[in-house]
Short mmCIF file of C-alpha atoms in Angstrom, two decimals:
data_model
loop_
_atom_site.label_atom_id
_atom_site.label_comp_id
_atom_site.label_asym_id
_atom_site.label_seq_id
_atom_site.Cartn_x
_atom_site.Cartn_y
_atom_site.Cartn_z
CA MET A 1 92.60 137.55 70.71
CA ASP A 2 95.45 136.22 72.85
CA ASN A 3 93.56 134.20 75.44
CA PHE A 4 96.33 131.88 76.59
CA TYR A 5 97.15 133.39 79.98
CA ALA A 6 93.54 134.17 80.81
CA LEU A 7 92.75 130.49 80.25
CA MET A 8 95.73 129.44 82.40
CA ALA A 9 94.16 131.40 85.23
CA ARG A 10 91.06 129.22 84.92
CA MET A 11 92.94 126.11 86.06
CA LYS A 12 91.77 126.93 89.56
CA ASN A 13 88.18 126.29 88.45
CA ILE A 14 88.85 122.62 87.62
CA ASP A 15 88.40 120.27 90.56
CA ARG A 16 90.45 117.11 90.97
CA TRP A 17 89.40 113.79 92.51
CA ALA A 18 85.87 114.27 91.17
CA LEU A 19 84.65 110.82 92.22
CA MET A 20 86.18 110.99 95.71
CA ARG A 21 84.83 112.55 98.88
CA SER A 22 87.53 115.01 99.92
CA VAL A 23 88.00 116.75 103.23
CA MET A 24 90.18 119.31 101.46
CA PRO A 25 89.10 119.97 97.86
CA GLU A 26 91.95 120.39 95.39
CA ASN A 27 91.94 122.14 92.03
CA VAL A 28 94.26 121.69 89.06
CA GLN A 29 96.11 124.94 89.69
CA GLU A 30 96.98 123.91 93.25
CA HIS A 31 97.99 120.47 92.05
CA SER A 32 100.18 121.86 89.26
CA HIS A 33 102.06 124.07 91.71
CA MET A 34 102.77 121.12 93.99
CA VAL A 35 103.88 118.96 91.06
CA ALA A 36 106.27 121.74 90.02
CA VAL A 37 107.73 121.90 93.54
CA LEU A 38 108.18 118.13 93.62
CA ALA A 39 109.55 117.73 90.08
CA HIS A 40 112.04 120.51 90.84
CA ALA A 41 113.01 118.73 94.07
CA LEU A 42 113.50 115.40 92.30
CA ALA A 43 115.68 117.07 89.68
CA VAL A 44 117.80 118.77 92.35
CA ILE A 45 118.21 115.45 94.16
CA ARG A 46 119.18 113.74 90.90
CA ARG A 47 121.78 116.41 90.19
CA ASP A 48 123.15 117.22 93.64
CA VAL A 49 122.82 113.90 95.48
CA PHE A 50 123.36 111.37 92.71
CA GLY A 51 125.56 113.48 90.44
CA VAL A 52 123.46 113.04 87.30
CA PRO A 53 123.25 116.14 85.05
CA CYS A 54 119.76 117.58 85.26
CA ASP A 55 117.90 120.88 84.86
CA PRO A 56 115.57 121.49 87.83
CA ASN A 57 114.14 124.64 86.25
CA ALA A 58 113.11 122.75 83.11
CA ALA A 59 111.41 120.11 85.26
CA ALA A 60 109.53 122.76 87.25
CA ALA A 61 108.37 124.59 84.12
CA ALA A 62 107.19 121.38 82.44
CA ALA A 63 105.31 120.43 85.62
CA LEU A 64 103.51 123.76 85.79
CA PHE A 65 101.97 123.09 82.38
CA HIS A 66 101.60 119.30 82.50
CA ASP A 67 97.83 119.49 83.08
CA ALA A 68 97.18 122.60 80.99
CA PRO A 69 95.09 120.69 78.40
CA GLU A 70 92.56 119.98 81.16
CA ILE A 71 91.50 123.62 80.87
CA LEU A 72 89.74 122.52 77.69
CA THR A 73 89.13 118.83 78.42
CA GLY A 74 88.37 118.83 82.14
CA ASP A 75 89.93 116.34 84.55
CA LEU A 76 88.89 112.81 83.63
CA PRO A 77 88.84 110.65 86.79
CA THR A 78 91.66 108.10 86.95
CA PRO A 79 89.40 105.01 87.17
CA ILE A 80 87.84 106.04 83.86
CA LYS A 81 90.98 107.30 82.15
CA TYR A 82 92.91 104.08 82.80
CA ASN A 83 89.98 101.67 82.53
CA ASN A 84 91.26 100.20 79.27
CA PRO A 85 93.88 100.96 76.60
CA GLU A 86 91.32 102.23 74.10
CA ILE A 87 89.96 104.89 76.46
CA MET A 88 93.46 105.91 77.48
CA ALA A 89 94.65 106.22 73.88
CA ALA A 90 91.58 108.22 72.88
CA TYR A 91 92.02 110.56 75.84
CA ARG A 92 95.69 111.09 74.96
CA GLN A 93 94.60 112.19 71.49
CA VAL A 94 92.09 114.62 72.99
CA GLU A 95 94.77 116.01 75.32
CA ALA A 96 97.18 116.46 72.41
CA ALA A 97 94.55 118.32 70.40
CA ALA A 98 93.79 120.56 73.40
CA ALA A 99 97.51 121.29 73.86
CA ARG A 100 97.82 122.33 70.21
CA LYS A 101 94.77 124.55 70.52
CA LEU A 102 96.23 126.28 73.59
CA LEU A 103 99.54 126.77 71.80
CA ALA A 104 97.74 128.40 68.87
CA MET A 105 96.33 131.01 71.27
CA LEU A 106 99.80 132.45 71.80
CA PRO A 107 101.43 135.01 69.49
CA ALA A 108 103.63 133.23 66.95
CA GLU A 109 106.81 134.67 68.47
CA LEU A 110 106.05 133.07 71.87
CA ARG A 111 105.06 129.62 70.64
CA PRO A 112 108.57 128.12 70.37
CA ALA A 113 109.11 128.68 74.11
CA TYR A 114 105.83 127.02 75.07
CA ASP A 115 105.71 124.27 72.47
CA PRO A 116 107.80 121.75 74.46
CA LEU A 117 105.93 122.60 77.66
CA LEU A 118 102.54 121.90 76.09
CA THR A 119 103.16 119.26 73.45
CA GLY A 120 105.99 117.24 74.93
CA THR A 121 109.41 117.56 76.48
CA ASP A 122 112.45 115.26 76.60
CA GLU A 123 111.99 111.81 78.09
CA GLU A 124 113.94 112.36 81.32
CA THR A 125 112.11 115.58 82.14
CA ARG A 126 108.83 113.82 81.37
CA ARG A 127 109.74 111.04 83.83
CA LEU A 128 110.54 113.56 86.55
CA VAL A 129 107.21 115.32 86.01
CA LYS A 130 105.36 112.00 86.03
CA ALA A 131 107.05 111.06 89.29
CA GLY A 132 106.28 114.49 90.76
CA ASP A 133 102.66 114.07 89.69
CA LYS A 134 102.39 110.70 91.44
CA LEU A 135 104.16 112.06 94.53
CA ALA A 136 101.65 114.91 94.69
CA ALA A 137 98.80 112.39 94.53
CA TYR A 138 100.42 110.28 97.25
CA ILE A 139 100.85 113.32 99.51
CA LYS A 140 97.21 114.29 98.91
CA CYS A 141 96.17 110.80 100.03
CA ILE A 142 98.27 111.09 103.19
CA GLU A 143 96.69 114.45 104.00
CA GLU A 144 93.18 113.06 103.54
CA ARG A 145 93.92 110.04 105.74
CA ARG A 146 95.36 112.24 108.46
CA ALA A 147 92.20 114.34 108.28
CA GLY A 148 90.17 111.22 109.11
CA ASN A 149 89.02 110.41 105.58
CA ASP A 150 89.42 106.74 104.64
CA GLU A 151 88.18 107.37 101.08
CA PHE A 152 91.78 107.67 99.86
CA LEU A 153 93.29 104.60 101.56
CA LEU A 154 93.39 102.41 98.46
CA ALA A 155 94.66 105.29 96.32
CA GLU A 156 97.41 105.88 98.88
CA ARG A 157 98.59 102.27 98.73
CA LYS A 158 98.46 102.17 94.94
CA SER A 159 100.29 105.49 94.63
CA LEU A 160 103.12 104.27 96.86
CA ASP A 161 103.38 101.00 94.93
CA THR A 162 103.59 102.95 91.67
CA LEU A 163 106.27 105.27 93.02
CA ARG A 164 108.39 102.33 94.15
CA SER A 165 107.93 100.65 90.77
CA TYR A 166 109.60 103.59 89.01
CA ALA A 167 112.99 102.45 90.39
CA MET A 168 114.18 106.07 90.41
CA PRO A 169 116.84 106.77 93.08
CA GLU A 170 115.66 110.36 93.52
CA VAL A 171 112.09 109.17 94.21
CA ASP A 172 113.29 106.62 96.77
CA TYR A 173 115.43 109.33 98.40
CA PHE A 174 112.43 111.66 98.65
CA LEU A 175 110.20 108.93 100.07
CA GLU A 176 112.75 108.09 102.75
CA ARG A 177 113.85 111.59 103.69
CA PHE A 178 110.82 113.83 103.22
CA ILE A 179 107.58 111.85 103.25
CA PRO A 180 107.70 111.15 107.03
CA ALA A 181 107.28 114.89 107.67
CA PHE A 182 103.84 114.77 106.03
CA GLU A 183 102.73 112.52 108.89
CA ARG A 184 103.60 115.20 111.48
CA THR A 185 101.61 118.10 112.86
CA LEU A 186 102.73 121.67 112.26
CA ASP A 187 104.31 121.81 115.72
CA GLU A 188 106.04 118.47 115.17
CA GLN A 189 107.44 119.80 111.88
CA GLY A 190 109.09 122.61 113.83
CA ALA A 191 107.38 125.38 111.88
CA MET A 192 106.35 127.12 115.09
CA ASP A 193 109.63 126.42 116.89
CA TYR A 194 111.36 129.77 116.92
CA ARG A 195 112.97 132.13 119.42
CA GLU A 196 112.61 135.86 119.66
CA PRO A 197 115.98 137.56 119.06
CA GLU A 198 117.79 138.44 122.25
CA HIS A 199 118.70 141.86 120.91
CA PRO A 200 116.46 144.12 118.81
CA GLY A 201 117.34 143.94 115.16
CA GLU A 202 119.11 140.61 115.53
#
């Protein structure tokens, strides 16, 4: 049985931030979409602003599948996952085994296309996905704070410190140019600022 895509659809059943009280619950599918948007953005910035060759589509695809093993492993909370090197190394082995099991659920002719997405991509794409992942977490923290939830305040500070530590120009560019908008209301973002056309069909 080819269960791969049916299992992908179950990503929405895996909750993130399991140990945190959230105003807005988030699942792995939602998170993966946002990471894909952000990794794609970082790659475009790298290519079009800083002139470094980069493939935004490869970054977006890798981001969509970066948490796919959690379909089989679940989402281990960050304080546990990174508690010590032994736990982290063991969890990485579990993730790798889960990725291989997912890959084996595809027909043989499709596996070469998905192998790098599930079991590892090139280093620069991996760094972009990692940065997109941390950006998504940082944005989630901002949203929770703005909703009146102080549960994420420490995570917000740590996420920003981590992002700055990457020393990636495209990350710094995104933080400076785009993060301030996440502090604004919908009206302040201009989403509702539009005019009706003066002439029908305009």
